[in-house]
Coordinates of C-alpha atoms and ligand atoms in Angstrom, one line a residue:
X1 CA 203.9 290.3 269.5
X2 CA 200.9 290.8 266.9
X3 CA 199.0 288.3 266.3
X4 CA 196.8 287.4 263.2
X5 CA 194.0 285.1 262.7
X6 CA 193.0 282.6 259.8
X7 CA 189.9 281.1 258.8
X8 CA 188.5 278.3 257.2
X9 CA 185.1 278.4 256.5
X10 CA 185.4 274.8 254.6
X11 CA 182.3 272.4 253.3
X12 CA 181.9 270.5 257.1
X13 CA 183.7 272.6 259.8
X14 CA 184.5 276.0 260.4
X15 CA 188.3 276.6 261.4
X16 CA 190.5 279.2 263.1
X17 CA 193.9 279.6 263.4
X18 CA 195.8 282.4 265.5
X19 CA 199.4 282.9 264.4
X20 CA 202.2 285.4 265.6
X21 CA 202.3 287.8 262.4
X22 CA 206.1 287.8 262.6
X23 CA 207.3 284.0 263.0
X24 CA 203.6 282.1 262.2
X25 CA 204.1 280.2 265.0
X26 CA 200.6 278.6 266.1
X27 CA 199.2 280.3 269.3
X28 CA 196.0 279.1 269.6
X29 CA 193.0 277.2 267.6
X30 CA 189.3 276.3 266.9
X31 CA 186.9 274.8 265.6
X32 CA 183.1 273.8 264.7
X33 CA 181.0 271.6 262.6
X34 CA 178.9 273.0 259.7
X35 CA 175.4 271.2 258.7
X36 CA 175.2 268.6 257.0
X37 CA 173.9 269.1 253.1
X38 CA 174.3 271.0 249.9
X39 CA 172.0 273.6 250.6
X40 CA 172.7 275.7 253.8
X41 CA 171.5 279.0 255.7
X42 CA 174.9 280.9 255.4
X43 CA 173.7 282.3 259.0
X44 CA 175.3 278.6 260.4
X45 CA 178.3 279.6 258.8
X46 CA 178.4 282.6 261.0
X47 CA 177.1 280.8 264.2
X48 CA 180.3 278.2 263.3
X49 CA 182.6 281.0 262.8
X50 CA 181.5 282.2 266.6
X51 CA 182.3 278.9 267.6
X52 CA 185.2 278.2 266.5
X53 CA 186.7 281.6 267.3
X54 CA 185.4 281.5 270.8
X55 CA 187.4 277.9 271.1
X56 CA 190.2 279.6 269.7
X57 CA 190.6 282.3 272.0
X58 CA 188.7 284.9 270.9
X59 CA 189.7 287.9 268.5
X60 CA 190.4 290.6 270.8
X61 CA 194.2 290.1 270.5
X62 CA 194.1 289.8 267.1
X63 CA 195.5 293.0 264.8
X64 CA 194.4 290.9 261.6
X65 CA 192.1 288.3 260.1
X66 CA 191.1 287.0 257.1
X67 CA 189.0 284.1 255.3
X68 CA 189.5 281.4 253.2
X69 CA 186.7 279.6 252.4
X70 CA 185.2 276.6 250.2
X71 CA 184.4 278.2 246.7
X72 CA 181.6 279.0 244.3
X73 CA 178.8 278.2 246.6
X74 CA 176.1 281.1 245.5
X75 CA 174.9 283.3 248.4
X76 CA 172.0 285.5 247.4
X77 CA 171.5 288.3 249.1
X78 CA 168.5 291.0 248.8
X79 CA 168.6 295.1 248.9
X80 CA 169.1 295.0 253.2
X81 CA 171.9 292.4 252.5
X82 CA 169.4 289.8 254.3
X83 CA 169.8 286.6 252.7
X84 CA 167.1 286.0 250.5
X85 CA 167.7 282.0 250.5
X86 CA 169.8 278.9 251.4
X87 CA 173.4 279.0 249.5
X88 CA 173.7 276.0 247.0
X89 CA 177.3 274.4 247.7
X90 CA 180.0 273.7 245.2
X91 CA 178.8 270.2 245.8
X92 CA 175.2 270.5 244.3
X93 CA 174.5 268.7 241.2
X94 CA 170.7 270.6 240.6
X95 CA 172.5 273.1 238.4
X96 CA 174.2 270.5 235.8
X97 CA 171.5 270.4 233.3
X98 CA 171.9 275.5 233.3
X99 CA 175.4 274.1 233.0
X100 CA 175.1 271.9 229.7
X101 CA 172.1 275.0 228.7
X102 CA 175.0 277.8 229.1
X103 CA 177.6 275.7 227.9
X104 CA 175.7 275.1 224.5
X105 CA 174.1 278.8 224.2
X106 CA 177.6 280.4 223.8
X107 CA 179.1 278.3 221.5
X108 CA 180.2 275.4 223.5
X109 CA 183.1 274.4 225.9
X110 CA 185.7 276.5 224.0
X111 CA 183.9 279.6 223.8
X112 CA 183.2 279.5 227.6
X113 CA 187.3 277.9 228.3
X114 CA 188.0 281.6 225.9
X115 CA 185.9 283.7 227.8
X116 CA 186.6 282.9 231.8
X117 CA 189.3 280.2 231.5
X118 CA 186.6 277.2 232.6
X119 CA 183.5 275.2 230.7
X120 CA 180.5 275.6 233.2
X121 CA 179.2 272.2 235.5
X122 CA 177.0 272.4 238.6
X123 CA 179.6 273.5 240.8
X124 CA 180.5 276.8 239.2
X125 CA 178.2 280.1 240.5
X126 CA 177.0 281.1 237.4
X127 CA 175.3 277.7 236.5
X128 CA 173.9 277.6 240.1
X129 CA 172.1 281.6 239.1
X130 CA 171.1 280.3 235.7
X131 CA 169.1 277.8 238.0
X132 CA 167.3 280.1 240.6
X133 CA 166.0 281.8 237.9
X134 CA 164.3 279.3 236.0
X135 CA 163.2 277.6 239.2
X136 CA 163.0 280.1 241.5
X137 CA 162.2 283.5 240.0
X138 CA 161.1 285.2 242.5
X139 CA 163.6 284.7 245.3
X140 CA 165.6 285.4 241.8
X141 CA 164.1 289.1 241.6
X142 CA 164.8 289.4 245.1
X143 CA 168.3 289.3 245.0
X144 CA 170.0 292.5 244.5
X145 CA 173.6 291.4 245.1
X146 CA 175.5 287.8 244.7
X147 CA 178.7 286.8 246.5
X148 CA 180.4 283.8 247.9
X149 CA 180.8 282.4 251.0
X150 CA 184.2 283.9 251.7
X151 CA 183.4 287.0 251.2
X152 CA 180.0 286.7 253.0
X153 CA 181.6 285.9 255.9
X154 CA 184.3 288.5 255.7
X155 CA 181.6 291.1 254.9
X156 CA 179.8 289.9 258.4
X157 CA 183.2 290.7 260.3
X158 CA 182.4 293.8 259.0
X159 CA 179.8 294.3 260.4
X160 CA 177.8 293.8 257.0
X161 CA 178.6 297.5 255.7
X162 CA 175.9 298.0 252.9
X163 CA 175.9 296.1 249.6
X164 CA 178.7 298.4 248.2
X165 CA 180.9 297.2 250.8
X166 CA 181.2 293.4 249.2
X167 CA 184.5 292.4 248.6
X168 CA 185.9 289.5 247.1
X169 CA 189.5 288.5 245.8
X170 CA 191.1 287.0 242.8
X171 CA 191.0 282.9 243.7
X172 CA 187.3 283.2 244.7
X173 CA 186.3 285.4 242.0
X174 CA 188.4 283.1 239.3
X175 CA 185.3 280.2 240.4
X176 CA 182.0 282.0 239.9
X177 CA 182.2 281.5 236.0
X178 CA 181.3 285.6 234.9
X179 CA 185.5 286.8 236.0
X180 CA 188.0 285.9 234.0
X181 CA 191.2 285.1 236.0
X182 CA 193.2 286.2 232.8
X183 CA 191.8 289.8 232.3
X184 CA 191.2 290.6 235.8
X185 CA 187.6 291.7 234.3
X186 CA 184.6 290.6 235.2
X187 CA 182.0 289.4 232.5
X188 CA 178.4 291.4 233.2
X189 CA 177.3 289.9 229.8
X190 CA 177.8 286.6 230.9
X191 CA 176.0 287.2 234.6
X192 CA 173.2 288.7 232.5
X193 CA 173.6 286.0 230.3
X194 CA 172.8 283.3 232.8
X195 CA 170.8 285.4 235.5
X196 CA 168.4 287.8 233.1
X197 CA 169.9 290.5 235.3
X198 CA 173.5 291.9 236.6
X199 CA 173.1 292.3 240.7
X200 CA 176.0 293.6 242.8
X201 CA 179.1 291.8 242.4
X202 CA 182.0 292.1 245.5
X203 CA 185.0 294.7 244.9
X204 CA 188.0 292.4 243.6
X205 CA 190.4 293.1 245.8
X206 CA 194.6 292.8 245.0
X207 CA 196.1 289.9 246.8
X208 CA 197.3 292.4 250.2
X209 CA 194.6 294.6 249.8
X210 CA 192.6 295.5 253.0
X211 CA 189.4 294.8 252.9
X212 CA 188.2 297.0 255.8
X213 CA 187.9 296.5 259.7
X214 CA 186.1 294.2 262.2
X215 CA 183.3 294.8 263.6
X216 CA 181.6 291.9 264.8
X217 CA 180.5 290.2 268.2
X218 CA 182.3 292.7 270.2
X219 CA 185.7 292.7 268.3
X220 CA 186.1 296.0 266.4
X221 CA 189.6 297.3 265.0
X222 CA 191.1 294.2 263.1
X223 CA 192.6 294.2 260.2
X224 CA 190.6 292.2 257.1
X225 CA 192.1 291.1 254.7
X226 CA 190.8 289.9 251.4
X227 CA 190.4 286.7 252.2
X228 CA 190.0 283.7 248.9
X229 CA 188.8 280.6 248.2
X230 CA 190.0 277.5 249.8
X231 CA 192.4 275.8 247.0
X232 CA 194.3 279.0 247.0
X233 CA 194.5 279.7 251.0
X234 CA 195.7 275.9 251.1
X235 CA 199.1 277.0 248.2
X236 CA 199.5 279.9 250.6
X237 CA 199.5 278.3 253.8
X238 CA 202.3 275.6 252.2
X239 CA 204.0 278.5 250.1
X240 CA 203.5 277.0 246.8
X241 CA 205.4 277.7 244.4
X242 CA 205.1 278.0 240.5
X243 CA 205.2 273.8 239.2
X244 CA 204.4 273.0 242.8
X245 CA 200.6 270.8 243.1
X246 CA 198.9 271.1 245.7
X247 CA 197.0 267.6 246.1
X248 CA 193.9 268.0 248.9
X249 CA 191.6 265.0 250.0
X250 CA 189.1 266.8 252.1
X251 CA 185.1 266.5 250.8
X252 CA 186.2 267.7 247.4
X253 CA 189.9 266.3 245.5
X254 CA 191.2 268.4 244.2
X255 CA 194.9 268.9 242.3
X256 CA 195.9 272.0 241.6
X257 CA 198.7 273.8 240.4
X258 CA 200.7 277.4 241.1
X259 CA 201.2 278.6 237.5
X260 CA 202.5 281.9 236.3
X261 CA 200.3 281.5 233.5
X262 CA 196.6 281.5 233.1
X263 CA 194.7 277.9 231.8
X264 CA 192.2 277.7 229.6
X265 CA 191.0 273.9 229.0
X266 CA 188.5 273.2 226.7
X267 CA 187.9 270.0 227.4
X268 CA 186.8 271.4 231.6
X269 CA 188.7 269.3 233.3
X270 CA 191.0 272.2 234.2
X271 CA 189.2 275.1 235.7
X272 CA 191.8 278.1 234.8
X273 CA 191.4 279.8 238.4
X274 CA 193.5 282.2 239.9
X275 CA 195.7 282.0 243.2
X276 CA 195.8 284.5 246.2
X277 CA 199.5 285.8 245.2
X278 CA 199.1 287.4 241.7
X279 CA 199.3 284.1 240.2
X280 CA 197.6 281.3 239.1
X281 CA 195.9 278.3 240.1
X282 CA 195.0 275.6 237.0
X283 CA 192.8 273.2 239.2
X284 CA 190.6 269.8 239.1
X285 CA 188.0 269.4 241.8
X286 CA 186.0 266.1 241.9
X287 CA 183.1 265.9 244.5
X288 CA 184.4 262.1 245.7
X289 CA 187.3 262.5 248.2
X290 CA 188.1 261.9 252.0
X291 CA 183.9 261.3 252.5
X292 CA 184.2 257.7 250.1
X293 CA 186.6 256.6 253.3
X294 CA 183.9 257.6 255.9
X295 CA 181.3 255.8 253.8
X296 CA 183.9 252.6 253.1
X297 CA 184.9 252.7 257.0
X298 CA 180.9 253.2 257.9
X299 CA 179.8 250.0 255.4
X300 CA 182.6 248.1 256.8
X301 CA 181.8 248.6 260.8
X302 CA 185.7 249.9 261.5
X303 CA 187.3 253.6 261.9
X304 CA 189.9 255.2 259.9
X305 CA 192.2 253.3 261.6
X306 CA 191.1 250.0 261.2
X307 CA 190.4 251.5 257.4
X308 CA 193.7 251.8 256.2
X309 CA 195.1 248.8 258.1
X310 CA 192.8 246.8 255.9
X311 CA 193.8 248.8 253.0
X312 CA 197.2 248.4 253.4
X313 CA 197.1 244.2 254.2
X314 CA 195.5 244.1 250.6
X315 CA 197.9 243.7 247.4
X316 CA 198.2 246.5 244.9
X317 CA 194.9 246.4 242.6
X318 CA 192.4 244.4 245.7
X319 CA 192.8 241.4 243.5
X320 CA 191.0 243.0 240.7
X321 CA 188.6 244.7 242.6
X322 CA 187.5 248.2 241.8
X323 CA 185.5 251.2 243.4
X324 CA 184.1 253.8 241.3
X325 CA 183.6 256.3 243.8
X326 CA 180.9 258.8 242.1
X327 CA 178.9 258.9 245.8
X328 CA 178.2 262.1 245.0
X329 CA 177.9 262.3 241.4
X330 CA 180.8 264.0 240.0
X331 CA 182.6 266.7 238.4
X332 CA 185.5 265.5 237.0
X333 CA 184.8 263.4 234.8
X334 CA 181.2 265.4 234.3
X335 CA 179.0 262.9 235.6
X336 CA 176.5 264.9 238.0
X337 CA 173.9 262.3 237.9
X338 CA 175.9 259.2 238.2
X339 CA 176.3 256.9 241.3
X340 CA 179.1 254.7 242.8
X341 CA 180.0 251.1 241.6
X342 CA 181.8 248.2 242.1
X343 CA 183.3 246.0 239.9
X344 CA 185.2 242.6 239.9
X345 CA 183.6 240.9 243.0
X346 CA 184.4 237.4 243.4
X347 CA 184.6 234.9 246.3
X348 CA 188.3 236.0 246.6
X349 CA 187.7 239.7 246.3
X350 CA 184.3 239.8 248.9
X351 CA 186.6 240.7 251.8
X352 CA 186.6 243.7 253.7
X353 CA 190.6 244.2 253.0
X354 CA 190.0 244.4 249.4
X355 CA 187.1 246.7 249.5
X356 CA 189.2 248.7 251.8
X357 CA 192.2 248.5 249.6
X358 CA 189.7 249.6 246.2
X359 CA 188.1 252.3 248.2
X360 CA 192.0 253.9 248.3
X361 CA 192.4 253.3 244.7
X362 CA 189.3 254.5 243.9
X363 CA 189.4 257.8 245.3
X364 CA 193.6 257.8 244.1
X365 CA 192.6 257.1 240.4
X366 CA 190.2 260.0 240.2
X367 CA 193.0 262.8 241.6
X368 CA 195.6 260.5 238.9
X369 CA 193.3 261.6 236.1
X370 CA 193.4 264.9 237.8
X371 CA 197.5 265.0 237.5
X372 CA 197.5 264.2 233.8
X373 CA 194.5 266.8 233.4
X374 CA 196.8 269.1 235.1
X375 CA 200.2 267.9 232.8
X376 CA 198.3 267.8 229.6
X377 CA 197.9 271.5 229.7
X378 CA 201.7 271.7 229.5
X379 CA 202.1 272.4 233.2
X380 CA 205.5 271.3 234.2
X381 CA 204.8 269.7 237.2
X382 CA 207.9 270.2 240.4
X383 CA 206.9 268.9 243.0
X384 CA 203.5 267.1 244.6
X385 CA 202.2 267.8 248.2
X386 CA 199.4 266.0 249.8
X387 CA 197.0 267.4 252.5
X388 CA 193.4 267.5 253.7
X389 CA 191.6 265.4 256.1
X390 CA 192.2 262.1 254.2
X391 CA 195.7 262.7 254.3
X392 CA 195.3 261.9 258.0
X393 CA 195.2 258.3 256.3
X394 CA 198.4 255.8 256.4
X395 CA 197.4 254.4 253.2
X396 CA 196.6 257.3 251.4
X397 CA 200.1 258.6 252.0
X398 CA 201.3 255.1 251.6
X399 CA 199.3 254.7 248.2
X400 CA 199.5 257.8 247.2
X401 CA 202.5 257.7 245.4
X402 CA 202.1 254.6 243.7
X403 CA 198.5 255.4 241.5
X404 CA 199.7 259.0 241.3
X405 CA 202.8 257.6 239.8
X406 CA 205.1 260.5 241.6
X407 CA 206.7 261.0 244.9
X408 CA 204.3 262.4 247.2
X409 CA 205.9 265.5 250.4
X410 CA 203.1 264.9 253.2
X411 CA 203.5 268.2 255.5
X412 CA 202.2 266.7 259.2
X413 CA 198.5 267.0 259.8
X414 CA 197.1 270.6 259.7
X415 CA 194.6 273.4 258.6
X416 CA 196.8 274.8 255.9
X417 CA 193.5 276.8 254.3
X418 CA 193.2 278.7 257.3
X419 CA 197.1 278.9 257.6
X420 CA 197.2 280.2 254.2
X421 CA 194.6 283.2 255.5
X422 CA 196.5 283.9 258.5
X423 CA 199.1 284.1 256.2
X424 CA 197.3 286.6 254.1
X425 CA 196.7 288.8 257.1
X426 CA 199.7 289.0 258.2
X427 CA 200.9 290.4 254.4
X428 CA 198.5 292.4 254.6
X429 CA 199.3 293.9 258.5
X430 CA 203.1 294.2 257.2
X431 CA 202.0 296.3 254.3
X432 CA 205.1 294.4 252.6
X433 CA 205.4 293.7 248.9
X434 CA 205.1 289.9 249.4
X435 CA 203.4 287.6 252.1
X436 CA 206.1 286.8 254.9
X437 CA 208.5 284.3 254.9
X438 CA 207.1 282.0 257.5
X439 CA 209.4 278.3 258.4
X440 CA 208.0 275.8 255.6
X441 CA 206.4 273.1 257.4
X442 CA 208.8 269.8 257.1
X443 CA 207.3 267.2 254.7
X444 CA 207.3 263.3 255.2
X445 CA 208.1 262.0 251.7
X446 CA 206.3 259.1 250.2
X447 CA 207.6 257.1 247.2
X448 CA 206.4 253.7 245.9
X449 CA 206.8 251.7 242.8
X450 CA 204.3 253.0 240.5
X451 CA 201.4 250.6 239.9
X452 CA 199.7 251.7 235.9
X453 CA 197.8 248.4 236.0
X454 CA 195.6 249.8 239.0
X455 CA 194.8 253.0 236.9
X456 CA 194.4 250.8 233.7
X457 CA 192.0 248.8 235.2
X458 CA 189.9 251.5 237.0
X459 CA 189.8 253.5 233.8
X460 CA 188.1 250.1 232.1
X461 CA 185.5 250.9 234.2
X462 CA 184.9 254.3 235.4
X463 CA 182.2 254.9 232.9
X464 CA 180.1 251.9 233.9
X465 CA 178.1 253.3 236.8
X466 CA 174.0 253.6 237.0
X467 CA 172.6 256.7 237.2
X468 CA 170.9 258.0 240.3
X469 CA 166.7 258.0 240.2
Ligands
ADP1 N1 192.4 259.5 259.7 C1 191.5 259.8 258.7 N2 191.5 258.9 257.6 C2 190.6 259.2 256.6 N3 189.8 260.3 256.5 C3 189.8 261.1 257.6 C4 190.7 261.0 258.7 N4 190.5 262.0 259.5 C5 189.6 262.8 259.0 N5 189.2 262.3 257.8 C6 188.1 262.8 256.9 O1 188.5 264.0 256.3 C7 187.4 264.8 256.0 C8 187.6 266.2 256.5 O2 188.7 266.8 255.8 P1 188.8 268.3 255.6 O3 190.0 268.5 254.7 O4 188.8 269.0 256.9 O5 187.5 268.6 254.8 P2 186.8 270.0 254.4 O6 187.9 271.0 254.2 O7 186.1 269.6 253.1 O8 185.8 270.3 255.5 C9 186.2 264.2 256.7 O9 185.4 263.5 255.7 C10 186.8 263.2 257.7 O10 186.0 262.1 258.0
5SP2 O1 184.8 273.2 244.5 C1 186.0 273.2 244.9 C2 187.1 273.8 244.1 O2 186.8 274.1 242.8 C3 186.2 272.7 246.3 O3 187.5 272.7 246.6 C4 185.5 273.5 247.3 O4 186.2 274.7 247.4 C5 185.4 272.8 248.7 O5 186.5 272.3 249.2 P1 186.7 271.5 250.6 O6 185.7 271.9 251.6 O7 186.7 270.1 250.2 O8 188.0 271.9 251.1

């Protein structure tokens, strides 16, 4: 029996999955918290990934691994490949002001949506480069190569090989904002554009392409695969398929969709990424997901549990009650400087059941305007599953389906990014034209009467929110 390992180097925890290559059945698993933060040494990524393997078993046994991994998070890295500074996270905001800069300087959102199929904001890499070096140029001059966190940590199984050995693959690369998912190309102008200089880029590798061998805490001989970024792990884990969304509430929320075709939205609420098959992955990403539950359940005193029992004992709409859930800032809608909000508190509506009940909405109307983002590019939607931590919620998957407006397949509770990379190791093991045909995992399906007066009244009032000082 070979066995093949996946990993999900995701924004809080580090997880591995070990999977027989031939059936995908789960063997053995692991895992370990990342720091807290936006900013963080990538060296805890690789003290997690220790972690987490060790818990899991160890890689010995293992024939082939590869790595998903949160996307466009910049990791610098100097002519010795050491680090040269902390990697800003997808979830940093400093960048927005290089974004709107880079945005304007080429001609505006639809040159940029023409060039690499997305319109810059914090989160993307190349905003993120425009900003070291205006504010830091000389850990800027330092840095001889740039690369993301997936493929840092796949170049660290490695055994970190030499700058030359950096590889990357089409879903990560399709994030950074200089590789255009639709030529396959990347965009040197545009790096040099941004950065004032073009450093060493990773290799972009085909979806089953090896990436080399492990060498790494006393496991040598693996297998690497490619690995990608976590969005398109997560389709592979479920075996998307072209119309099928992929709906995740983990830190970020995202919707995104398996598309034969490449996106290119103007107006950036659809970033036109690339998936880890040969296909595509049209996607909206805000920063406000599964963490507005911890900070709802935290405010209130209660657990999850307690969270969506009060969330569910609350009629449709909490009475009028609404959460604007920019914690974070956010991304979609473009709002990096903006803060949460509530709105319609009365005497009826100051209970803990209806601030429960908004918090659900809140988060719910935010992926909603994702789905129609997603439609209004002409994306013929099939079919919607929901996963990621906040899944783990009863009235997520209970609510779900009435503010998105659609049924909603819940597969049971899982790390489908790093399922999706096992996945890709094992298609890359087998040598095999396409990724093997592992059992489907069975899907709980969710319907409810659509509620449009919960999303009319949230979109009143998403745009009245303070900024942060
Ligand atoms: N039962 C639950 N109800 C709501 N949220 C939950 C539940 N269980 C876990 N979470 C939240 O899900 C998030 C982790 O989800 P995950 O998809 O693993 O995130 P990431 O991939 O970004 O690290 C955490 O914020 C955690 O508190
Ligand atoms: O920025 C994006 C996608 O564009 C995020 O999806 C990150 O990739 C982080 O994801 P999670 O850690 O929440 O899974």
């Amino acid at each position: 029996m070979a066995l093949v390992a996946g990993v999900d180097t995701s924004t809080q925890a580090c997880k591995v999955v070990v999977r027989d290559a031939a059936s995908g059945a789960l063997v053995r698993e692991g895992r370990a918290p990342h720091p807290e933060g936006t900013e963080v040494a990538p060296a805890a990524w690789a003290a997690a990934l220790e972690q987490a393997v060790a818990q899991a078993g160890g890689l010995d046994d293992v024939a082939a691994v590869a790595v998903g991994g949160q996307q466009h998070g910049m990791v610098c890295l100097d002519g010795d490949g050491r680090v040269v500074r902390d990697a800003l996270l997808w979830n940093d905001t400093r960048s927005a002001g290089a974004a709107a800069d880079l945005t304007r300087e080429l001609g505006g959102p639809q040159a940029w949506a023409d060039a690499v199929g997305l319109v810059p904001v914090a989160s993307f890499t190349v905003t993120k480069l425009r900003w070291l070096a205006e504010h830091e140029p000389a850990n800027a001059e330092r840095t001889a190569a740039v690369c993301l966190p997936h493929d840092w940590l796949t170049w660290v199984l490695a055994g970190q090989p030499g700058l030359g050995a950096l590889v990357t693959d089409r879903g990560d690369a399709s994030g950074t904002g200089y590789w255009s998912a639709a030529t396959g190309e990347y965009r040197p102008d545009l790096l040099e554009r941004a950065f004032g200089s073009t450093p060493v880029l990773p290799r972009v590798l085909g979806p089953a392409e090896a990436a080399g061998t492990v060498a790494w805490a006393g496991t040598t001989g693996a297998v690497l695969g490619p690995g990608t970024g976590d969005n398109a792990a997560a389709a592979l884990g479920l075996a998307a398929e072209p119309g099928d969304v992929v709906c995740s509430i983990g830190t970020s929320g995202v919707v995104s969709i398996v598309s034969t075709t490449p996106a290119a939205d103007p107006s950036g609420a659809v970033a036109g990424f690339a998936d880890a098959t040969g296909n595509y992955l049209p996607l909206v990403a805000t920063l406000n997901a599964a963490r507005v539950l911890d900070a709802t359940a935290r405010l209130l005193g209660v657990d999850h549990a307690e969270l969506s029992r009060l969330a569910l004992s609350a009629p449709a709409g909490a009475g009028g009650l609404v959460l604007v859930p920019y914690l974070e800032g956010e991304r979609t809608p473009d709002r990096p400087d903006s803060t949460g909000a509530l709105h319609g508190l009365t005497l009826a509506t100051s209970t803990p059941a209806s601030l429960a009940r908004a918090a659900v909405e809140g988060l719910l109307c935010g992926l909603a305007d994702g789905l129609d983002a997603v439609r209004a590019t002409g994306a013929e939607v099939r079919r919607v599953f929901l996963v990621g931590g906040g899944a783990r919620s009863e009235a997520v998957r209970r609510i779900a389906p009435a503010v998105l407006g659609v049924p909603v397949l819940v597969p049971p509770p899982g790390e489908y990014v790093a399922d999706g990379a096992a996945r890709q190791a094992a298609w890359v093991l087998s040598g095999a034209a396409a990724a093997p045909e592992w059992p489907r995992p069975g899907t709980e399906v969710h319907e409810a009467d659509p509620t449009p007066a919960v999303r009319e009244r949230y979109a009143e009032v998403r745009d009245l929110t303070a900024n942060r000082i």
